Every structure is written in structure tokens, then in C-alpha cells.
Amino acid sequence: MTETPFSTIIEPFRIHSVEPLTMTTRAERREHVEAAGYNLFQLRAEHVLIDLLTDSGTGAMSRDQWAAIQRGDESYAGSPSYYVFVDAVRELFPFEHVIPVHQGRAAEKILFSALGGPGKVVPNNTHFDTTRANVEATGARAIDLVIPEGREATSEHPFKGNMDLGALEALLEEHAHDVPCVMMTITNNSGGGQPVSLANLRAVREICDRHGKPLFLDACRFAENAWFIREREEGQGDREVADIVREIAALADGMTMSAKKDPMGNIGGWLAMNDDDLAQTCRNMLILTEGFPTYGGLAGRDLEALAQGLHEVVQHDYLRYRIRSTAYLGEALQKRGIPVLTPIGGHAVYIDARALASHLSPLEYPGQAVAVALYELGGIRSCEIGTVMFGRQPDGSEVASSMDLVRLAIPRRTYTQSHIDYVIEVCDRLAAEAPSLPGYRITSEPPALRHFTAAFEPLR
Ligand code: F0G
């Protein structure tokens, strides 16, 4: 007889050390957010009750990670902690060269300083903003080639992060000499945390081989992507996630990594590759800004914590819980008629704010309106991903972004199901108030990356 599974999702861990949450009233939050210029990045974190701003560096470490921290060896060169780290990385990603860095964008900066430059063109399924910025900072162009379904808010496609193979082929034919590498972001964060299939990765590899181009992974959420492959891709359901990850790695020539996501770190990252000359160039650049190649801007204890985090993130009990609990939030919002991006991604649920606050035009920033209201109502901090983030053009003009989303990113192993039930209740109340939410206007903004520091004013 097969065992009847229970439907309650339980966290596959119990709590070992707790952090207090500060309760505030709606009136207090109204004051805090006004003082922050209605910009949630400008809030003091202790004024936030449930912080869903990002899943990056905000996860809870395990007992065994804290124990590993005690083993951290702080030797400047050749620390044993470096070798523990490299072994853990290479168990999943067996690249020849593994170069630690302090976080993902440092790896991007080094890689594209080596490979980019004026006239170069870098294709990706969808560049994350720091990846795009680091490509463009060298004078190169960053091109997004995700499949058309990946640009739609709702779709049933199981791998909405896939690369558009025809478009990649066409780009490589047209710009054969200008493409230094092809990138694949797994999962596709900017496209809603959507996975890429093994079949698509194999096809991209084949195209890269035919054109003689190296393939690099932006692999921040590799374990979540591999779990989706196990769940959704034909013939993959019996495999170990670690084994799927090794196959993904074998299809690539290198990777950039933010270890603040799936590797369960509060800080860290790495750059890895097989090419000896490129590795030498990158290590030389690393020494200029990050540090000696056996620590790359991290402490020995950080390297130990990441090594342990890598062992934990590929555990099936963890990943089943992680993906189910994100879907639990997304499905509950759908059931209450709140428009969300579908399928639900791995690390976050994205509310379609343009649909929810449909009385506001994109230039009245519906995403900002919903994000501010979530904070005022329930102390929940989310992130606008829409016209505030992307609307400003290099010539100073302003256009509507393709979507106005509010991302509820779920930190790893940090909030319990009752915290999430509370989030659902706040969202439900918000949906009732949505038709009367005020729009916003920007009162001051910096020349670039304005969403971090712009100040706003409600249009009453
Ligand atoms: N690539 C992807 C796909 C990312 O999601 C991020 C960060 C980075 C690169 C850069 O890594 O922050 O360590 O320098 N994403 C965070 C987020 C900030 O909130 O989605 P980093």
C-alpha cells in the first residue's frame, strides 16, 4: 500500500535561534513611509514586520552552517576553508577554476571586464539588472532573448525562462565576431523566477558549439531550477537534484554566482570557468578589487558557511518545501482573485499591480502604489518591478515598463507558514482597497538606478 501524503506543508526544520519582530500600528507605518519619501528601500528594517524585499542574503543559516563558521580559518593565503569551499562548489559545478568573490555582481564585473568592451554583444535569456549594468558599463550591448511566453504575465508554459533558440541562432549569425559568450540565467529572476529546461540548455549548448562560443551560467537559483526540471521535465522525475545540477554544469564553460541565494549565504559568490587564460586574467583583476584568489573578498568563515549551504540546498526535503511554500502563497492569492504572474516562480510571487490597481496609468506607478499600501496596511515590504525601476530612458524621457509588478520574494528558511498566512490576509484586504489607492509622482530622483533612492508623493 502506498502511503497517503498529507497536504499541510511543514518546514523541514525546527527553530534554533529566534529574532524578534517589531509590531507597529498602521498610523506609525504611515509616518515611517512618509518620512522615507514613500520609498521602501529607505525604511529602517526594524519598522518592517515581514520583509519580502529580496531573497538575497536574507535567509536563515542552519545549525551546521553556524558550526562551520567556527572552523573558518582566516589565513590570508591558502586557507583550508578555501579548499573546503572549492570542493563543495566542484562537487556540483566541476569547473577547473573557482574564484571566490564577495557577491554576484563582483563576478559579473570581472567576467565582463575580461570579455566585454565596445561593439560586443552579450545574449542572455534575461539579464538581471546588475548583469546588464556590468555588460553595458564596458560599452557592450546586453540582449534579452527569452521565449515569447516568458514575456507574458500569465502562461502555462512549464519553462518560461527558456532561451528563444531561433533568435539566438539569428543573433549569432549576424554578430558572429562580436559575441564573446552566451549567458543563461537559472532561474530567470527578471522574468518571474521561471526555470530553464535541460532540453533548452542542451540546445543552447549545441548552438554555442556550432558557433564556437562559450556558454556561461548565471546560476544564483540553480537548485530551484533543477527541482523544477525534476518535477516538470519528461524523464527527470527519478533523478537526484545534485545529479541534474552536474549535468547543467557540464553543459557550460563557466558561471557567475551570487551565493546569497541558493547557497544559503548572507554574503558571497564566485566566478568559475574551464579556460586557463581567462581564469588568469580574472584572478589578476580579482586581486585589484576583491582580494587574494583564495578568499576573494570573503572571510574564511564565510567560505565554510557557503560550503555547508551547498550541501543543504540540494536536499529534496528542503526543495520540495521551498517550491511548495512559494506556490502556497501564489495559489492563495489567485484563489482570492488577486492577479499574479503564472506559473508561480521558485523564489517569489509577483503581483500584477497594473491589473490590480487598474484605475492607475503606468506613469502613476501602480506597482509603487501597491507596494506602499502593503507596507502601510500590514508592515510587509515588497519590491516594485515596473515603471519606477525601468521607465526612465537614457535620454531622460519616461515610458511605461512592459509590466508593473510587485515582487514578494521569500527569504530561505526564515518565515513560517503562519507568517505567510498573515501575508495572504493582508493581500486580501489590500485587494479590497485597491480601487481607491492613490497613484504617485516622483519628487526627486538620481540619474541612474532611481528605484533605490527616489522620493515620491501620493497623488491625492
Ligand atoms: N544575477 C541574478 C539572477 C540575481 O538575481 C542577482 C541578485 C544577481 C545576479 C546579483 O547578485 O546581489 O549578489 O550581487 N539579485 C537580488 C534580487 C539582488 O533581489 O533579486 P548580487
Coordinates of C-alpha atoms and ligand atoms in Angstrom, one line a residue:
M1 CA 0.0 0.0 0.0
T2 CA 1.3 3.4 -0.8
E3 CA 1.5 6.0 1.9
T4 CA -1.2 8.7 1.7
P5 CA 0.6 12.0 1.7
F6 CA -0.7 14.8 4.0
S7 CA -1.3 18.2 2.3
T8 CA 0.0 20.5 5.0
I9 CA 3.4 21.8 4.1
I10 CA 5.7 21.7 7.0
E11 CA 9.0 23.4 7.3
P12 CA 11.7 20.6 7.2
F13 CA 13.5 22.2 10.2
R14 CA 12.7 23.5 13.6
I15 CA 13.7 26.8 15.1
H16 CA 17.0 27.0 16.9
S17 CA 17.5 30.7 17.4
V18 CA 14.9 33.4 17.1
E19 CA 14.9 37.1 16.1
P20 CA 12.2 39.4 17.4
L21 CA 9.8 41.1 15.0
T22 CA 8.7 44.6 15.9
M23 CA 5.0 45.3 15.9
T24 CA 3.9 48.7 14.7
T25 CA 0.5 50.3 14.1
R26 CA -0.9 51.4 10.8
A27 CA -0.6 55.1 11.9
E28 CA 3.1 54.6 12.8
R29 CA 3.8 52.9 9.5
R30 CA 2.1 55.8 7.7
E31 CA 4.5 58.1 9.4
H32 CA 7.6 55.9 8.6
V33 CA 6.8 55.5 5.0
E34 CA 6.1 59.3 4.5
A35 CA 9.5 60.0 6.2
A36 CA 11.1 57.5 3.8
G37 CA 9.7 59.5 0.8
Y38 CA 7.4 56.6 0.1
N39 CA 10.4 54.6 -1.0
L40 CA 10.5 51.2 0.8
F41 CA 14.3 50.9 0.3
Q42 CA 14.6 54.0 2.6
L43 CA 12.8 52.4 5.5
R44 CA 14.6 51.2 8.6
A45 CA 14.3 47.4 8.6
E46 CA 13.1 47.3 12.2
H47 CA 10.0 49.2 11.0
V48 CA 9.2 46.2 8.7
L49 CA 7.2 43.3 10.0
I50 CA 7.6 40.7 7.2
D51 CA 10.4 41.6 4.9
L52 CA 9.9 40.3 1.3
L53 CA 12.1 42.9 -0.4
T54 CA 14.5 40.2 -1.5
D55 CA 15.6 36.5 -1.1
S56 CA 19.2 37.6 -1.4
G57 CA 21.4 37.3 1.7
T58 CA 18.3 37.3 3.9
G59 CA 17.9 33.5 4.5
A60 CA 18.5 31.8 7.9
M61 CA 21.6 29.7 8.2
S62 CA 21.5 26.2 9.7
R63 CA 23.0 24.9 12.9
D64 CA 25.6 23.2 10.7
Q65 CA 26.5 26.4 8.9
W66 CA 27.0 28.2 12.2
A67 CA 29.2 25.3 13.4
A68 CA 31.2 25.6 10.1
I69 CA 31.7 29.3 10.8
Q70 CA 33.7 28.2 13.9
R71 CA 36.0 26.2 11.7
G72 CA 36.7 29.2 9.5
D73 CA 40.5 29.7 9.0
E74 CA 41.5 33.3 8.4
S75 CA 44.9 32.7 6.8
Y76 CA 45.4 35.3 4.1
A77 CA 46.7 32.8 1.5
G78 CA 45.9 29.1 1.1
S79 CA 43.4 28.8 3.9
P80 CA 41.9 25.3 4.5
S81 CA 38.5 27.0 4.3
Y82 CA 39.2 27.9 0.7
Y83 CA 39.7 24.2 -0.1
V84 CA 36.6 23.2 1.7
F85 CA 34.7 25.8 -0.3
V86 CA 36.2 24.8 -3.7
D87 CA 35.5 21.1 -3.1
A88 CA 31.8 21.9 -2.3
V89 CA 31.5 24.1 -5.4
R90 CA 33.2 21.5 -7.6
E91 CA 31.1 18.7 -6.3
L92 CA 28.2 20.4 -8.1
F93 CA 30.0 22.5 -10.7
P94 CA 33.2 20.7 -11.6
F95 CA 34.9 23.7 -13.4
E96 CA 38.7 23.9 -13.4
H97 CA 38.9 27.3 -11.8
V98 CA 36.8 28.5 -8.9
I99 CA 37.4 32.1 -7.9
P100 CA 35.6 33.4 -4.8
V101 CA 34.1 36.9 -4.8
H102 CA 32.1 38.9 -2.3
Q103 CA 28.8 38.7 -4.2
G104 CA 27.4 38.0 -7.6
R105 CA 27.9 41.4 -9.2
A106 CA 31.7 41.3 -8.4
A107 CA 31.9 38.1 -10.6
E108 CA 29.9 39.9 -13.3
K109 CA 32.2 42.9 -13.2
I110 CA 35.3 40.8 -13.5
L111 CA 34.0 38.5 -16.2
F112 CA 32.7 41.3 -18.4
S113 CA 35.8 43.4 -17.9
A114 CA 37.6 40.5 -19.4
L115 CA 35.1 39.6 -22.1
G116 CA 33.1 42.8 -22.8
G117 CA 34.0 46.1 -24.5
P118 CA 32.6 48.5 -27.1
G119 CA 30.9 46.7 -30.0
K120 CA 30.5 43.4 -28.1
V121 CA 27.0 41.8 -27.8
V122 CA 26.0 39.5 -24.9
P123 CA 22.9 37.4 -25.3
N124 CA 21.1 36.1 -22.2
N125 CA 17.6 34.7 -21.6
T126 CA 17.0 37.8 -19.5
H127 CA 19.8 39.8 -17.9
F128 CA 19.4 40.6 -14.2
D129 CA 19.8 44.4 -13.7
T130 CA 23.4 44.2 -12.3
T131 CA 24.4 41.8 -15.1
R132 CA 23.0 44.2 -17.7
A133 CA 24.7 47.1 -16.0
N134 CA 28.1 45.3 -15.9
V135 CA 27.8 44.3 -19.6
E136 CA 26.8 47.9 -20.6
A137 CA 29.5 49.5 -18.3
T138 CA 32.1 48.0 -20.7
G139 CA 30.4 49.6 -23.7
A140 CA 28.9 46.2 -24.8
R141 CA 25.2 45.6 -25.5
A142 CA 23.1 43.2 -23.4
I143 CA 20.4 41.5 -25.3
D144 CA 17.5 39.5 -23.8
L145 CA 16.3 36.5 -25.9
V146 CA 13.7 34.8 -23.6
I147 CA 10.9 32.8 -25.4
P148 CA 7.8 34.9 -26.1
E149 CA 5.8 33.1 -23.4
G150 CA 8.4 34.4 -20.9
R151 CA 7.3 38.0 -21.6
E152 CA 3.6 37.3 -20.8
A153 CA 2.2 37.7 -17.3
T154 CA 0.1 34.5 -17.5
S155 CA 1.0 31.4 -19.4
E156 CA 1.0 27.7 -18.6
H157 CA 4.5 27.1 -20.2
P158 CA 6.5 25.0 -17.7
F159 CA 9.8 26.6 -18.6
K160 CA 9.1 30.2 -19.2
G161 CA 12.8 31.0 -18.7
N162 CA 13.9 29.2 -21.8
M163 CA 16.0 30.9 -24.4
D164 CA 14.4 31.6 -27.8
L165 CA 16.7 29.3 -29.9
G166 CA 15.8 30.8 -33.3
A167 CA 16.6 34.3 -32.0
L168 CA 19.9 33.1 -30.5
E169 CA 20.8 31.4 -33.8
A170 CA 19.9 34.6 -35.8
L171 CA 21.9 36.8 -33.4
L172 CA 25.0 34.6 -33.7
E173 CA 24.8 34.5 -37.4
E174 CA 24.5 38.3 -37.6
H175 CA 27.1 39.2 -34.9
A176 CA 29.4 36.2 -35.2
H177 CA 32.5 38.1 -34.2
D178 CA 31.0 40.4 -31.6
V179 CA 29.6 37.8 -29.2
P180 CA 32.2 36.9 -26.5
C181 CA 29.9 34.4 -24.7
V182 CA 26.3 33.4 -24.3
M183 CA 24.7 33.6 -20.8
M184 CA 21.8 31.7 -19.3
T185 CA 20.1 32.9 -16.1
I186 CA 18.7 30.0 -14.0
T187 CA 16.1 30.6 -12.7
N188 CA 15.2 33.6 -14.8
N189 CA 14.7 36.2 -11.9
S190 CA 13.7 39.2 -14.0
G191 CA 11.2 37.1 -15.9
G192 CA 9.4 36.0 -12.7
G193 CA 11.8 33.3 -11.2
Q194 CA 11.0 31.0 -14.1
P195 CA 13.1 27.9 -14.8
V196 CA 15.0 26.8 -17.9
S197 CA 14.7 23.2 -19.1
L198 CA 17.5 20.8 -19.6
A199 CA 16.4 20.3 -23.2
N200 CA 16.7 24.1 -23.8
L201 CA 20.1 24.2 -22.2
R202 CA 21.3 21.3 -24.3
A203 CA 20.0 23.1 -27.5
V204 CA 21.8 26.3 -26.4
R205 CA 25.0 24.3 -25.9
E206 CA 24.7 22.8 -29.4
I207 CA 24.2 26.3 -30.9
C208 CA 27.2 27.6 -28.9
D209 CA 29.3 24.7 -30.2
R210 CA 28.4 25.3 -33.7
H211 CA 29.4 29.0 -33.4
G212 CA 32.4 28.3 -31.2
K213 CA 31.1 30.4 -28.3
P214 CA 31.5 29.7 -24.6
L215 CA 28.3 29.3 -22.5
F216 CA 28.2 30.9 -19.0
L217 CA 25.5 30.3 -16.4
D218 CA 24.2 33.0 -14.0
A219 CA 23.3 30.3 -11.6
C220 CA 22.1 32.0 -8.4
R221 CA 19.0 29.8 -8.1
F222 CA 20.3 26.7 -9.7
A223 CA 18.8 24.2 -7.1
E224 CA 15.3 25.7 -7.5
N225 CA 15.8 25.4 -11.3
A226 CA 16.9 21.8 -11.0
W227 CA 13.9 20.9 -8.8
F228 CA 11.6 22.3 -11.5
I229 CA 13.4 20.1 -14.0
R230 CA 12.9 17.1 -11.8
E231 CA 9.2 17.9 -11.4
R232 CA 8.3 19.1 -14.9
E233 CA 10.6 17.7 -17.5
E234 CA 10.0 14.3 -19.0
G235 CA 12.3 11.5 -17.9
Q236 CA 13.8 13.6 -15.0
G237 CA 11.5 12.7 -12.1
D238 CA 13.7 10.0 -10.6
R239 CA 16.9 11.8 -10.6
E240 CA 18.8 13.4 -7.7
V241 CA 18.8 17.1 -7.9
A242 CA 22.6 17.1 -7.4
D243 CA 22.9 14.9 -10.5
I244 CA 20.8 17.3 -12.6
V245 CA 22.9 20.2 -11.4
R246 CA 26.1 18.4 -12.5
E247 CA 24.6 17.8 -15.9
I248 CA 23.7 21.6 -16.2
A249 CA 27.3 22.4 -15.2
A250 CA 28.7 20.0 -17.8
L251 CA 26.8 21.9 -20.5
A252 CA 28.5 25.2 -19.6
D253 CA 32.0 26.6 -19.8
G254 CA 31.7 28.7 -16.7
M255 CA 29.5 30.5 -14.3
T256 CA 28.9 33.6 -12.2
M257 CA 27.2 33.1 -8.9
S258 CA 25.6 35.1 -6.1
A259 CA 26.0 32.8 -3.1
K260 CA 23.4 34.9 -1.3
K261 CA 20.6 32.9 -2.9
D262 CA 20.6 29.1 -3.2
P263 CA 24.0 28.6 -1.4
M264 CA 22.3 29.9 1.7
G265 CA 24.9 32.6 2.5
N266 CA 24.3 36.0 3.9
I267 CA 27.2 37.1 1.7
G268 CA 29.4 35.6 -1.0
G269 CA 29.7 34.5 -4.6
W270 CA 32.1 33.0 -7.1
L271 CA 33.2 33.0 -10.7
A272 CA 34.2 29.7 -12.3
M273 CA 35.4 28.5 -15.7
N274 CA 37.5 26.0 -17.6
D275 CA 39.6 28.3 -19.7
D276 CA 43.1 28.7 -18.1
D277 CA 43.9 32.0 -19.8
L278 CA 40.6 33.6 -19.0
A279 CA 41.0 32.4 -15.4
Q280 CA 44.4 34.0 -15.1
T281 CA 43.1 37.4 -16.4
C282 CA 40.2 37.2 -14.0
R283 CA 42.4 36.4 -11.0
N284 CA 44.6 39.3 -11.8
M285 CA 41.6 41.6 -11.8
L286 CA 40.3 40.0 -8.6
I287 CA 43.5 41.0 -6.8
L288 CA 42.9 44.6 -7.7
T289 CA 39.4 44.9 -6.1
E290 CA 38.4 41.8 -4.2
G291 CA 41.5 40.2 -2.7
F292 CA 43.8 37.3 -2.9
P293 CA 42.4 34.4 -5.0
T294 CA 41.9 32.1 -2.1
Y295 CA 39.5 34.4 -0.3
G296 CA 38.2 36.9 -2.9
G297 CA 36.7 39.4 -0.5
L298 CA 35.3 36.9 1.9
A299 CA 36.3 35.8 5.3
G300 CA 37.4 32.1 5.8
R301 CA 34.3 31.6 7.9
D302 CA 32.1 32.8 5.0
L303 CA 33.7 30.2 2.7
E304 CA 32.9 27.5 5.3
A305 CA 29.3 28.6 5.7
L306 CA 28.8 28.5 1.9
A307 CA 30.3 25.0 1.5
Q308 CA 27.8 23.7 4.1
G309 CA 25.0 25.7 2.5
L310 CA 25.7 24.0 -0.8
H311 CA 25.3 20.5 0.8
E312 CA 22.0 21.6 2.2
V313 CA 20.3 23.3 -0.7
V314 CA 20.2 20.2 -2.9
Q315 CA 18.3 18.1 -0.3
H316 CA 15.0 17.1 -1.7
D317 CA 13.0 17.7 1.5
Y318 CA 14.2 21.2 1.5
L319 CA 13.5 21.9 -2.2
R320 CA 10.1 20.3 -2.0
Y321 CA 9.2 22.6 0.9
R322 CA 10.8 25.6 -0.8
I323 CA 8.9 25.3 -4.1
R324 CA 5.6 24.2 -2.5
S325 CA 5.6 27.0 0.1
T326 CA 6.2 29.7 -2.6
A327 CA 3.4 28.1 -4.6
Y328 CA 1.2 28.1 -1.5
L329 CA 1.3 31.9 -1.3
G330 CA 0.8 32.3 -5.1
E331 CA -2.1 29.9 -5.2
A332 CA -3.8 31.5 -2.2
L333 CA -3.6 35.0 -3.9
Q334 CA -5.0 33.5 -7.1
K335 CA -7.9 31.9 -5.2
R336 CA -8.7 35.4 -3.8
G337 CA -8.8 36.8 -7.3
I338 CA -5.5 38.7 -6.9
P339 CA -3.7 38.8 -10.3
V340 CA -0.3 37.1 -10.1
L341 CA 2.3 36.1 -12.7
T342 CA 2.0 32.4 -13.6
P343 CA 3.3 29.7 -13.3
I344 CA 4.4 30.7 -9.8
G345 CA 8.2 31.1 -9.7
G346 CA 10.7 29.5 -7.3
H347 CA 11.8 32.3 -5.0
A348 CA 9.0 34.8 -5.3
V349 CA 5.4 35.6 -6.1
Y350 CA 4.8 38.6 -8.4
I351 CA 1.6 40.5 -8.1
D352 CA 0.4 42.1 -11.4
A353 CA -0.1 45.6 -9.9
R354 CA -1.2 47.1 -13.2
A355 CA -4.2 44.7 -13.3
L356 CA -4.9 45.1 -9.5
A357 CA -4.9 48.9 -9.5
S358 CA -6.3 49.2 -13.0
H359 CA -7.6 52.8 -12.3
L360 CA -3.9 54.0 -12.3
S361 CA -2.0 54.6 -15.5
P362 CA 1.6 53.2 -15.6
L363 CA 3.0 56.7 -15.1
E364 CA 1.1 56.9 -11.9
Y365 CA 3.2 53.9 -10.8
P366 CA 0.6 51.2 -9.8
G367 CA 3.5 49.0 -8.6
Q368 CA 4.6 51.7 -6.2
A369 CA 1.0 52.2 -5.0
V370 CA 0.5 48.6 -4.2
A371 CA 3.9 48.2 -2.6
V372 CA 3.4 51.2 -0.3
A373 CA -0.1 50.1 0.5
L374 CA 1.1 46.6 1.5
Y375 CA 3.5 48.2 3.9
E376 CA 1.0 50.7 5.4
L377 CA -1.6 48.0 5.8
G378 CA 0.4 45.2 7.2
G379 CA 4.0 46.1 7.6
I380 CA 5.0 44.0 4.6
R381 CA 8.0 45.1 2.5
S382 CA 8.0 44.1 -1.2
C383 CA 9.7 45.5 -4.3
E384 CA 8.3 47.3 -7.3
I385 CA 9.5 45.9 -10.5
G386 CA 7.9 48.1 -13.2
T387 CA 7.8 51.6 -14.4
V388 CA 9.7 53.0 -11.4
M389 CA 12.5 50.6 -11.9
F390 CA 12.7 50.6 -15.7
G391 CA 10.6 53.5 -17.0
R392 CA 13.3 56.2 -17.1
Q393 CA 15.1 56.3 -20.5
P394 CA 18.8 57.2 -21.1
D395 CA 17.5 60.5 -22.8
G396 CA 15.6 61.4 -19.6
S397 CA 12.2 60.7 -21.0
E398 CA 9.8 58.3 -19.3
V399 CA 7.9 55.3 -20.8
A400 CA 5.7 52.6 -19.2
S401 CA 7.6 49.4 -18.5
S402 CA 6.2 46.2 -20.2
M403 CA 4.6 45.2 -16.8
D404 CA 4.1 46.8 -13.4
L405 CA 4.8 44.0 -10.9
V406 CA 5.2 43.8 -7.1
R407 CA 7.6 41.1 -6.1
L408 CA 7.1 39.2 -2.8
A409 CA 10.5 37.4 -2.5
I410 CA 10.7 34.7 0.1
P411 CA 13.8 34.6 2.2
R412 CA 15.0 30.9 2.6
R413 CA 14.0 29.1 5.8
T414 CA 13.1 32.4 7.5
Y415 CA 9.3 32.8 7.7
T416 CA 6.8 30.1 8.9
Q417 CA 3.5 29.2 7.2
S418 CA 1.6 31.4 9.7
H419 CA 3.7 34.4 8.6
I420 CA 2.7 33.6 5.0
D421 CA -1.0 33.2 6.1
Y422 CA -0.7 36.7 7.5
V423 CA 0.7 38.0 4.2
I424 CA -2.2 36.4 2.4
E425 CA -4.7 38.1 4.7
V426 CA -3.0 41.5 4.2
C427 CA -3.1 41.0 0.4
D428 CA -6.7 40.1 0.6
R429 CA -7.5 43.3 2.4
L430 CA -5.3 45.3 0.0
A431 CA -7.3 43.9 -3.0
A432 CA -10.5 45.3 -1.4
E433 CA -8.8 48.7 -1.1
A434 CA -7.0 48.6 -4.5
P435 CA -9.6 50.6 -6.5
S436 CA -9.1 53.6 -4.2
L437 CA -5.3 53.6 -3.9
P438 CA -3.6 56.8 -4.8
G439 CA -1.0 57.0 -7.6
Y440 CA 2.4 58.5 -7.0
R441 CA 4.7 61.1 -8.6
I442 CA 8.4 61.3 -8.2
T443 CA 9.7 64.4 -6.4
S444 CA 13.4 63.7 -6.7
E445 CA 15.5 61.1 -8.4
P446 CA 19.1 60.3 -9.1
P447 CA 20.4 59.9 -12.7
A448 CA 20.5 56.1 -12.7
L449 CA 19.0 53.2 -10.7
R450 CA 16.4 55.6 -9.4
H451 CA 14.3 53.0 -7.6
F452 CA 16.8 52.8 -4.7
T453 CA 16.8 56.4 -3.7
A454 CA 14.0 58.3 -5.5
A455 CA 11.4 60.2 -3.3
F456 CA 7.7 60.0 -4.1
E457 CA 4.5 61.9 -3.2
P458 CA 1.0 60.4 -3.3
L459 CA -1.4 62.0 -5.9
R460 CA -4.4 62.7 -3.7
Ligands
F0G1 N1 22.0 37.5 -11.0 C1 20.7 37.3 -10.6 C2 19.8 36.4 -11.4 C3 20.3 37.9 -9.4 O1 19.0 37.7 -9.0 C4 21.2 38.7 -8.7 C5 20.7 39.4 -7.5 C6 22.5 38.9 -9.2 C7 22.9 38.3 -10.4 C8 23.5 39.8 -8.5 O2 23.9 39.2 -7.3 O3 23.2 40.7 -5.5 O4 25.0 39.0 -5.1 O5 25.4 41.0 -6.5 N2 19.5 39.5 -7.1 C9 19.0 40.1 -5.9 C10 17.5 40.2 -6.0 C11 19.6 41.4 -5.5 O6 16.8 40.8 -5.1 O7 16.9 39.6 -6.9 P1 24.4 40.0 -6.0

